[in-house]
Amino acid sequence: MGTVPSALKHCLSYQHLLKEQLWIGEPAAPPPALHPEQEFQISGLPDYVKIVEVGPRDGLQNEKVTVPTDIKIELINRLSKAGLSVIEATSFVSSKWVPQMADHTEVMRRIERHPGVQYPVLTPNLQGFHSAIAAGATEVSVFGAASESFNKMNINCSIEESIEKFEEVIKSAQNMNIPVRGYVSCALGCPYEGNIIPAKVVEVSKQLYSMGCYEISLGDTIGVGTPGSMKRMLEAVMKEIPVSALAVHCHDTYGQALANILTAIQGVNLYKVMEAGNFICTALNKKTNSKVAQASFNV
Amino acid sequence: MVVAKRALPWLAASLRPNIVPTQVKISFINMLSETGLPVIEATSFVSPKWVPQMADHTEVLQGIQKFPGVSYPVLTPNLKGFQAAVAAGAKEVSIFGAASELFTKKNINCSIEESLQRFSEVMHAAGEASIPVRGYVSCVLGCPYEGKIAPAKVAEVSKKMYSMGCYEISLGDTIGVGTPGSMKEMLSAVMKEVPVRALAVHCHDTYGQALANTLVALQMGVSVVDSSVAGLGGCPYAQGASGNVATEDLVYMLHGLGIHTGVDLQKLMEAGVFICKALNRRTSSKVVQASSRL
């Protein structure tokens, strides 16, 4: 804004600037108690937000290059040190379909398991579930969708058929006291069907929840949602599922993710997350998508 | 709720090292005029010694098509600039203040108080010529030199500029460090001194927070938002980082919320594609990036 200044070398470093934002703290310290005058919490926000880090699985699965196993393990270990409490490690799906996740067993066996951190893995069917348990998994995820077309194109079966497969997984998991997280894709729109009605999202979410998923992650798979459509969908789902069992998974395809999420982050060491991100981008030889990182790593 | 958006082609172009040809700028602004945007900041009447990219200000202002119902404000940092702008046909002008003493010193080599005195000369002349003046306050959520900025300071500067006669105050998160909480805190303070209908927000997307911050401002009653097509104009304080929020992404969010803007998103995207080709750069708009994959 205004004229471009010439004295840029006197600018504060990004570390200084970020430190002054109250909510960026040291990893070990609890969230700082807000000074009464500084209490600017927007009403309705939770005090704590659990971030489920899906980079090592959802992220890497969708990158064009297949990342070496050692790099994946290093990434997960770095993320573990960043204070994240849940890190989706890998996917026990056939390597024929998802070659990028072919090393699932080795990844699961070799990552450092930090106390207090969960390492859920994807298990699309009973076979995958058994392999996951054999490899040491202690939490699993199943992926449903609110769109028939998406299901058909993705896993070649109807929503009904996919739910039957998940039921087997969930039953076995319950027998072994293994928690299961349920995902519902296309919650705000489908690449094949377009608009998705909230009632359909409610139906699929309710089925997964009543089958025994401890949490349902509602995914805006193609990132078309905006704050209004997010609100309408969540209001419908919250009539059937307690909000404490809900999560959102917003894609940033149209730049709407943060507006759709709009919550505070607490208890996570931002610098370590950024370092982990920088590490994997160097390994992938690509630019980060994080604007915070772009603003900070300005060499 | 009707939300007015202001595209900032002059600002965007001023931050690029290469100079954009005058005819390209004129075509670009004409394309933006066709999109339905109600306000398009056309150029800056600042000395070419400081901002060479805006040296063609007179030619641009005289060369563009002036669509009925569209305003084409220009920057006028002092009386000389103001007079040149009016002579070139300007019907609305803008002045740029800041909530940070250090930023003002580094930027225009004077204190906030001295800058306001310079502006009062412009205000006076504008008042005589019945030309509306918009006031900008930079660094409202943080300063690259001072760091944290007190909301009370933002309120103080905004109040001064508003009482001097600015019809609107645009509050700028110049380095994009703000988040919804700090936006709320700052706006709460400013709204005690300036009516919300006279406020606008200008959020930078340097840390990816622009739309979330804008959403909070809308919820507090702000209905004027600044943005830049294709997210033109990077950040001089963080090389490689982004700056302005892309108008396309903002419009996508507003339309999704059912808010009227009068803007044709398709035509807007085309204007953005045009200028990015001319600048030989990739768009910063995620909406355009998503659409061009089809």
Tab-separated table of N, CA, C and O in Angstrom, chain A residues 86-185:
chain	number	residue	atom	x	y	z
A	86	VAL	N	-2.405	-36.099	16.159
A	86	VAL	CA	-2.847	-37.178	15.268
A	86	VAL	C	-2.154	-37.014	13.918
A	86	VAL	O	-2.247	-35.949	13.300
A	87	ILE	N	-1.493	-38.069	13.470
A	87	ILE	CA	-0.790	-38.019	12.176
A	87	ILE	C	-1.172	-39.256	11.379
A	87	ILE	O	-0.844	-40.386	11.759
A	88	GLU	N	-1.902	-39.052	10.303
A	88	GLU	CA	-2.312	-40.181	9.456
A	88	GLU	C	-1.087	-40.680	8.715
A	88	GLU	O	-0.519	-39.974	7.881
A	89	ALA	N	-0.659	-41.897	9.055
A	89	ALA	CA	0.665	-42.338	8.633
A	89	ALA	C	0.717	-42.947	7.237
A	89	ALA	O	1.633	-42.676	6.470
A	90	THR	N	-0.243	-43.824	6.942
A	90	THR	CA	-0.187	-44.513	5.658
A	90	THR	C	-1.531	-45.169	5.371
A	90	THR	O	-2.507	-44.959	6.101
A	91	SER	N	-1.569	-45.956	4.300
A	91	SER	CA	-2.830	-46.551	3.875
A	91	SER	C	-2.599	-48.006	3.505
A	91	SER	O	-1.741	-48.307	2.662
A	92	PHE	N	-3.375	-48.906	4.148
A	92	PHE	CA	-3.223	-50.330	3.827
A	92	PHE	C	-4.202	-50.710	2.720
A	92	PHE	O	-5.161	-51.453	2.923
A	93	VAL	N	-3.904	-50.141	1.554
A	93	VAL	CA	-4.720	-50.407	0.376
A	93	VAL	C	-3.810	-51.112	-0.630
A	93	VAL	O	-2.589	-50.961	-0.573
A	94	SER	N	-4.382	-51.875	-1.513
A	94	SER	CA	-3.580	-52.627	-2.477
A	94	SER	C	-2.649	-51.706	-3.266
A	94	SER	O	-3.063	-50.662	-3.773
A	95	SER	N	-1.386	-52.118	-3.358
A	95	SER	CA	-0.398	-51.292	-4.067
A	95	SER	C	-0.699	-51.208	-5.559
A	95	SER	O	-0.174	-50.355	-6.261
A	96	LYS	N	-1.610	-52.075	-5.996
A	96	LYS	CA	-2.026	-52.015	-7.407
A	96	LYS	C	-2.795	-50.709	-7.658
A	96	LYS	O	-2.660	-50.074	-8.697
A	97	TRP	N	-3.604	-50.306	-6.672
A	97	TRP	CA	-4.409	-49.102	-6.815
A	97	TRP	C	-3.660	-47.861	-6.384
A	97	TRP	O	-3.771	-46.802	-7.007
A	98	VAL	N	-2.927	-47.955	-5.285
A	98	VAL	CA	-2.213	-46.789	-4.756
A	98	VAL	C	-0.745	-47.153	-4.550
A	98	VAL	O	-0.331	-47.448	-3.425
A	99	PRO	N	0.046	-47.129	-5.631
A	99	PRO	CA	1.456	-47.525	-5.514
A	99	PRO	C	2.249	-46.646	-4.544
A	99	PRO	O	3.219	-47.114	-3.940
A	100	GLN	N	1.800	-45.391	-4.375
A	100	GLN	CA	2.561	-44.486	-3.493
A	100	GLN	C	2.551	-44.963	-2.038
A	100	GLN	O	3.363	-44.532	-1.232
A	101	MET	N	1.580	-45.831	-1.710
A	101	MET	CA	1.465	-46.299	-0.327
A	101	MET	C	1.892	-47.769	-0.189
A	101	MET	O	1.556	-48.431	0.786
A	102	ALA	N	2.616	-48.265	-1.189
A	102	ALA	CA	2.996	-49.688	-1.188
A	102	ALA	C	3.853	-50.076	0.007
A	102	ALA	O	3.859	-51.223	0.458
A	103	ASP	N	4.571	-49.099	0.566
A	103	ASP	CA	5.490	-49.394	1.685
A	103	ASP	C	4.817	-49.253	3.040
A	103	ASP	O	5.468	-48.978	4.052
A	104	HIS	N	3.488	-49.444	3.066
A	104	HIS	CA	2.743	-49.175	4.295
A	104	HIS	C	3.269	-49.926	5.509
A	104	HIS	O	3.417	-49.358	6.585
A	105	THR	N	3.575	-51.202	5.341
A	105	THR	CA	4.023	-51.998	6.488
A	105	THR	C	5.337	-51.466	7.038
A	105	THR	O	5.500	-51.285	8.250
A	106	GLU	N	6.286	-51.187	6.156
A	106	GLU	CA	7.592	-50.708	6.587
A	106	GLU	C	7.463	-49.351	7.286
A	106	GLU	O	8.067	-49.122	8.338
A	107	VAL	N	6.651	-48.455	6.720
A	107	VAL	CA	6.450	-47.137	7.336
A	107	VAL	C	5.889	-47.305	8.747
A	107	VAL	O	6.402	-46.748	9.723
A	108	MET	N	4.845	-48.130	8.840
A	108	MET	CA	4.174	-48.318	10.136
A	108	MET	C	5.132	-48.887	11.171
A	108	MET	O	5.127	-48.501	12.338
A	109	ARG	N	5.994	-49.807	10.753
A	109	ARG	CA	6.897	-50.478	11.692
A	109	ARG	C	8.040	-49.577	12.122
A	109	ARG	O	8.522	-49.676	13.250
A	110	ARG	N	8.485	-48.683	11.222
A	110	ARG	CA	9.727	-47.964	11.493
A	110	ARG	C	9.572	-46.550	12.044
A	110	ARG	O	10.528	-45.950	12.514
A	111	ILE	N	8.342	-45.986	11.991
A	111	ILE	CA	8.202	-44.620	12.519
A	111	ILE	C	8.352	-44.626	14.045
A	111	ILE	O	8.043	-45.622	14.703
A	112	GLU	N	8.840	-43.514	14.590
A	112	GLU	CA	8.903	-43.343	16.043
A	112	GLU	C	7.472	-43.156	16.518
A	112	GLU	O	6.742	-42.326	15.982
A	113	ARG	N	7.079	-43.897	17.558
A	113	ARG	CA	5.724	-43.746	18.100
A	113	ARG	C	5.832	-42.865	19.354
A	113	ARG	O	6.254	-43.328	20.405
A	114	HIS	N	5.500	-41.594	19.200
A	114	HIS	CA	5.616	-40.678	20.330
A	114	HIS	C	4.428	-40.867	21.278
A	114	HIS	O	3.285	-41.008	20.824
A	115	PRO	N	4.668	-40.817	22.569
A	115	PRO	CA	3.563	-40.970	23.522
A	115	PRO	C	2.564	-39.839	23.357
A	115	PRO	O	2.949	-38.687	23.133
A	116	GLY	N	1.290	-40.155	23.393
A	116	GLY	CA	0.260	-39.122	23.254
A	116	GLY	C	-0.080	-38.788	21.814
A	116	GLY	O	-0.943	-37.960	21.555
A	117	VAL	N	0.604	-39.406	20.856
A	117	VAL	CA	0.323	-39.153	19.443
A	117	VAL	C	-0.308	-40.395	18.825
A	117	VAL	O	0.162	-41.506	19.029
A	118	GLN	N	-1.381	-40.192	18.070
A	118	GLN	CA	-2.037	-41.291	17.365
A	118	GLN	C	-1.538	-41.371	15.933
A	118	GLN	O	-1.271	-40.335	15.310
A	119	TYR	N	-1.441	-42.574	15.407
A	119	TYR	CA	-0.988	-42.762	14.032
A	119	TYR	C	-2.004	-43.616	13.264
A	119	TYR	O	-1.737	-44.764	12.919
A	120	PRO	N	-3.193	-43.076	12.998
A	120	PRO	CA	-4.211	-43.872	12.294
A	120	PRO	C	-3.765	-44.193	10.864
A	120	PRO	O	-2.964	-43.467	10.268
A	121	VAL	N	-4.314	-45.302	10.338
A	121	VAL	CA	-4.015	-45.687	8.964
A	121	VAL	C	-5.327	-46.033	8.265
A	121	VAL	O	-6.306	-46.418	8.900
A	122	LEU	N	-5.312	-45.902	6.951
A	122	LEU	CA	-6.508	-46.208	6.178
A	122	LEU	C	-6.639	-47.715	5.990
A	122	LEU	O	-5.650	-48.399	5.681
A	123	THR	N	-7.852	-48.222	6.178
A	123	THR	CA	-8.097	-49.658	5.955
A	123	THR	C	-9.424	-49.809	5.213
A	123	THR	O	-10.480	-49.827	5.834
A	124	PRO	N	-9.383	-49.923	3.891
A	124	PRO	CA	-10.614	-49.933	3.099
A	124	PRO	C	-11.422	-51.233	3.217
A	124	PRO	O	-12.588	-51.270	2.878
A	125	ASN	N	-10.775	-52.286	3.703
A	125	ASN	CA	-11.464	-53.574	3.799
A	125	ASN	C	-10.790	-54.432	4.873
A	125	ASN	O	-9.790	-54.030	5.480
A	126	LEU	N	-11.343	-55.608	5.084
A	126	LEU	CA	-10.882	-56.487	6.171
A	126	LEU	C	-9.430	-56.921	5.963
A	126	LEU	O	-8.641	-56.986	6.909
A	127	GLN	N	-9.079	-57.163	4.726
A	127	GLN	CA	-7.715	-57.605	4.423
A	127	GLN	C	-6.715	-56.519	4.827
A	127	GLN	O	-5.718	-56.772	5.503
A	128	GLY	N	-7.024	-55.294	4.422
A	128	GLY	CA	-6.177	-54.165	4.771
A	128	GLY	C	-6.107	-53.987	6.279
A	128	GLY	O	-5.052	-53.681	6.845
A	129	PHE	N	-7.247	-54.196	6.937
A	129	PHE	CA	-7.300	-54.053	8.393
A	129	PHE	C	-6.353	-55.038	9.068
A	129	PHE	O	-5.571	-54.678	9.948
A	130	HIS	N	-6.405	-56.294	8.651
A	130	HIS	CA	-5.533	-57.312	9.271
A	130	HIS	C	-4.061	-56.992	9.051
A	130	HIS	O	-3.239	-57.142	9.961
A	131	SER	N	-3.720	-56.536	7.843
A	131	SER	CA	-2.320	-56.164	7.570
A	131	SER	C	-1.898	-55.007	8.463
A	131	SER	O	-0.782	-54.970	8.975
A	132	ALA	N	-2.814	-54.065	8.639
A	132	ALA	CA	-2.506	-52.899	9.463
A	132	ALA	C	-2.220	-53.316	10.904
A	132	ALA	O	-1.250	-52.861	11.518
A	133	ILE	N	-3.071	-54.173	11.447
A	133	ILE	CA	-2.873	-54.634	12.825
A	133	ILE	C	-1.562	-55.390	12.954
A	133	ILE	O	-0.792	-55.178	13.896
A	134	ALA	N	-1.298	-56.247	11.972
A	134	ALA	CA	-0.043	-57.008	11.999
A	134	ALA	C	1.162	-56.081	11.992
A	134	ALA	O	2.211	-56.390	12.569
A	135	ALA	N	1.020	-54.939	11.341
A	135	ALA	CA	2.135	-53.981	11.251
A	135	ALA	C	2.202	-53.067	12.471
A	135	ALA	O	3.083	-52.221	12.568
A	136	GLY	N	1.258	-53.216	13.409
A	136	GLY	CA	1.326	-52.440	14.645
A	136	GLY	C	0.368	-51.272	14.744
A	136	GLY	O	0.466	-50.452	15.648
A	137	ALA	N	-0.592	-51.161	13.817
A	137	ALA	CA	-1.540	-50.041	13.867
A	137	ALA	C	-2.412	-50.145	15.109
A	137	ALA	O	-2.813	-51.235	15.504
A	138	THR	N	-2.712	-48.970	15.714
A	138	THR	CA	-3.593	-48.964	16.886
A	138	THR	C	-4.814	-48.084	16.663
A	138	THR	O	-5.600	-47.849	17.576
A	139	GLU	N	-4.959	-47.552	15.442
A	139	GLU	CA	-6.176	-46.833	15.067
A	139	GLU	C	-6.310	-46.899	13.551
A	139	GLU	O	-5.307	-46.838	12.840
A	140	VAL	N	-7.547	-47.044	13.073
A	140	VAL	CA	-7.760	-47.147	11.626
A	140	VAL	C	-8.858	-46.188	11.163
A	140	VAL	O	-9.619	-45.657	11.978
A	141	SER	N	-8.908	-45.972	9.835
A	141	SER	CA	-9.918	-45.089	9.249
A	141	SER	C	-10.596	-45.784	8.085
A	141	SER	O	-9.960	-46.555	7.356
A	142	VAL	N	-11.906	-45.473	7.913
A	142	VAL	CA	-12.621	-45.964	6.731
A	142	VAL	C	-13.183	-44.760	5.971
A	142	VAL	O	-13.537	-43.753	6.589
A	143	PHE	N	-13.223	-44.854	4.643
A	143	PHE	CA	-13.600	-43.718	3.806
A	143	PHE	C	-14.900	-43.948	3.055
A	143	PHE	O	-14.940	-44.727	2.104
A	144	GLY	N	-15.953	-43.229	3.480
A	144	GLY	CA	-17.204	-43.287	2.722
A	144	GLY	C	-17.347	-42.030	1.898
A	144	GLY	O	-16.482	-41.159	1.903
A	145	ALA	N	-18.458	-41.906	1.170
A	145	ALA	CA	-18.709	-40.702	0.379
A	145	ALA	C	-20.208	-40.430	0.337
A	145	ALA	O	-21.016	-41.352	0.430
A	146	ALA	N	-20.542	-39.145	0.203
A	146	ALA	CA	-21.959	-38.760	0.146
A	146	ALA	C	-22.469	-38.751	-1.288
A	146	ALA	O	-23.547	-38.230	-1.574
A	147	SER	N	-21.694	-39.320	-2.216
A	147	SER	CA	-22.081	-39.300	-3.625
A	147	SER	C	-21.945	-40.694	-4.218
A	147	SER	O	-20.887	-41.328	-4.118
A	148	GLU	N	-23.017	-41.175	-4.837
A	148	GLU	CA	-22.992	-42.494	-5.465
A	148	GLU	C	-21.978	-42.536	-6.605
A	148	GLU	O	-21.198	-43.487	-6.729
A	149	SER	N	-21.981	-41.489	-7.430
A	149	SER	CA	-21.076	-41.461	-8.587
A	149	SER	C	-19.621	-41.485	-8.151
A	149	SER	O	-18.787	-42.173	-8.733
A	150	PHE	N	-19.320	-40.723	-7.111
A	150	PHE	CA	-17.942	-40.666	-6.632
A	150	PHE	C	-17.504	-42.041	-6.138
A	150	PHE	O	-16.404	-42.511	-6.424
A	151	ASN	N	-18.409	-42.705	-5.406
A	151	ASN	CA	-18.110	-44.042	-4.904
A	151	ASN	C	-17.831	-45.001	-6.050
A	151	ASN	O	-16.879	-45.784	-6.028
A	152	LYS	N	-18.704	-44.922	-7.061
A	152	LYS	CA	-18.577	-45.824	-8.208
A	152	LYS	C	-17.238	-45.609	-8.915
A	152	LYS	O	-16.519	-46.561	-9.197
A	153	MET	N	-16.889	-44.335	-9.140
A	153	MET	CA	-15.649	-44.031	-9.872
A	153	MET	C	-14.419	-44.345	-9.027
A	153	MET	O	-13.382	-44.712	-9.529
A	154	ASN	N	-14.565	-44.194	-7.714
A	154	ASN	CA	-13.408	-44.321	-6.823
A	154	ASN	C	-13.117	-45.767	-6.421
A	154	ASN	O	-11.983	-46.223	-6.478
A	155	ILE	N	-14.166	-46.453	-5.940
A	155	ILE	CA	-13.956	-47.815	-5.445
A	155	ILE	C	-14.898	-48.819	-6.102
A	155	ILE	O	-15.086	-49.923	-5.611
A	156	ASN	N	-15.512	-48.424	-7.179
A	156	ASN	CA	-16.289	-49.319	-8.029
A	156	ASN	C	-17.412	-50.079	-7.315
A	156	ASN	O	-17.622	-51.262	-7.550
A	157	CYS	N	-18.095	-49.380	-6.403
A	157	CYS	CA	-19.266	-49.990	-5.781
A	157	CYS	C	-20.190	-48.893	-5.297
A	157	CYS	O	-19.825	-47.718	-5.297
A	158	SER	N	-21.389	-49.257	-4.892
A	158	SER	CA	-22.348	-48.257	-4.421
A	158	SER	C	-22.018	-47.889	-2.968
A	158	SER	O	-21.225	-48.571	-2.310
A	159	ILE	N	-22.676	-46.823	-2.473
A	159	ILE	CA	-22.480	-46.417	-1.075
A	159	ILE	C	-22.870	-47.584	-0.173
A	159	ILE	O	-22.149	-47.934	0.779
A	160	GLU	N	-23.996	-48.219	-0.497
A	160	GLU	CA	-24.507	-49.337	0.288
A	160	GLU	C	-23.479	-50.456	0.401
A	160	GLU	O	-23.185	-50.947	1.497
A	161	GLU	N	-22.895	-50.823	-0.731
A	161	GLU	CA	-21.900	-51.908	-0.734
A	161	GLU	C	-20.663	-51.525	0.060
A	161	GLU	O	-20.086	-52.350	0.781
A	162	SER	N	-20.255	-50.261	-0.068
A	162	SER	CA	-19.050	-49.838	0.652
A	162	SER	C	-19.296	-49.880	2.166
A	162	SER	O	-18.432	-50.298	2.937
A	163	ILE	N	-20.487	-49.480	2.574
A	163	ILE	CA	-20.821	-49.516	4.012
A	163	ILE	C	-20.751	-50.946	4.549
A	163	ILE	O	-20.270	-51.181	5.666
A	164	GLU	N	-21.173	-51.914	3.716
A	164	GLU	CA	-21.102	-53.323	4.154
A	164	GLU	C	-19.668	-53.738	4.421
A	164	GLU	O	-19.359	-54.409	5.405
A	165	LYS	N	-18.753	-53.296	3.534
A	165	LYS	CA	-17.327	-53.633	3.707
A	165	LYS	C	-16.807	-52.996	4.992
A	165	LYS	O	-16.065	-53.612	5.767
A	166	PHE	N	-17.193	-51.736	5.219
A	166	PHE	CA	-16.701	-51.036	6.413
A	166	PHE	C	-17.222	-51.703	7.678
A	166	PHE	O	-16.542	-51.743	8.699
A	167	GLU	N	-18.435	-52.231	7.580
A	167	GLU	CA	-19.023	-52.866	8.761
A	167	GLU	C	-18.149	-54.017	9.240
A	167	GLU	O	-17.943	-54.202	10.445
A	168	GLU	N	-17.598	-54.777	8.302
A	168	GLU	CA	-16.706	-55.892	8.661
A	168	GLU	C	-15.485	-55.357	9.389
A	168	GLU	O	-15.046	-55.916	10.410
A	169	VAL	N	-14.932	-54.288	8.839
A	169	VAL	CA	-13.729	-53.685	9.439
A	169	VAL	C	-14.045	-53.197	10.845
A	169	VAL	O	-13.320	-53.473	11.804
A	170	ILE	N	-15.153	-52.463	10.959
A	170	ILE	CA	-15.508	-51.877	12.255
A	170	ILE	C	-15.778	-52.975	13.294
A	170	ILE	O	-15.333	-52.866	14.449
A	171	LYS	N	-16.426	-54.048	12.883
A	171	LYS	CA	-16.713	-55.143	13.824
A	171	LYS	C	-15.413	-55.745	14.337
A	171	LYS	O	-15.233	-55.918	15.556
A	172	SER	N	-14.492	-56.044	13.421
A	172	SER	CA	-13.203	-56.609	13.832
A	172	SER	C	-12.452	-55.642	14.727
A	172	SER	O	-11.837	-56.042	15.725
A	173	ALA	N	-12.502	-54.366	14.360
A	173	ALA	CA	-11.796	-53.352	15.138
A	173	ALA	C	-12.344	-53.296	16.557
A	173	ALA	O	-11.586	-53.223	17.532
A	174	GLN	N	-13.671	-53.359	16.673
A	174	GLN	CA	-14.287	-53.293	17.997
A	174	GLN	C	-13.878	-54.489	18.845
A	174	GLN	O	-13.620	-54.366	20.041
A	175	ASN	N	-13.788	-55.652	18.217
A	175	ASN	CA	-13.365	-56.856	18.938
A	175	ASN	C	-11.978	-56.707	19.524
A	175	ASN	O	-11.631	-57.344	20.516
A	176	MET	N	-11.157	-55.857	18.852
A	176	MET	CA	-9.787	-55.696	19.306
A	176	MET	C	-9.570	-54.367	20.013
A	176	MET	O	-8.418	-53.963	20.239
A	177	ASN	N	-10.685	-53.657	20.316
A	177	ASN	CA	-10.576	-52.337	20.954
A	177	ASN	C	-9.764	-51.343	20.147
A	177	ASN	O	-9.018	-50.534	20.693
A	178	ILE	N	-9.893	-51.425	18.851
A	178	ILE	CA	-9.185	-50.478	17.976
A	178	ILE	C	-10.182	-49.400	17.538
A	178	ILE	O	-11.213	-49.716	16.925
A	179	PRO	N	-9.911	-48.113	17.845
A	179	PRO	CA	-10.847	-47.069	17.426
A	179	PRO	C	-10.839	-46.905	15.896
A	179	PRO	O	-9.793	-47.070	15.253
A	180	VAL	N	-12.036	-46.575	15.364
A	180	VAL	CA	-12.170	-46.365	13.922
A	180	VAL	C	-12.709	-44.969	13.653
A	180	VAL	O	-13.702	-44.544	14.254
A	181	ARG	N	-12.061	-44.254	12.744
A	181	ARG	CA	-12.535	-42.930	12.347
A	181	ARG	C	-13.205	-43.058	10.981
A	181	ARG	O	-12.677	-43.756	10.103
A	182	GLY	N	-14.330	-42.401	10.812
A	182	GLY	CA	-15.026	-42.466	9.522
A	182	GLY	C	-14.883	-41.167	8.757
A	182	GLY	O	-14.978	-40.074	9.317
A	183	TYR	N	-14.613	-41.263	7.441
A	183	TYR	CA	-14.537	-40.081	6.590
A	183	TYR	C	-15.737	-40.086	5.651
A	183	TYR	O	-16.134	-41.145	5.145
A	184	VAL	N	-16.298	-38.899	5.407
A	184	VAL	CA	-17.345	-38.780	4.385
A	184	VAL	C	-16.852	-37.776	3.350
A	184	VAL	O	-16.720	-36.579	3.636
A	185	SER	N	-16.557	-38.283	2.160
A	185	SER	CA	-16.056	-37.401	1.090
A	185	SER	C	-17.209	-36.692	0.398
A	185	SER	O	-18.367	-37.085	0.536
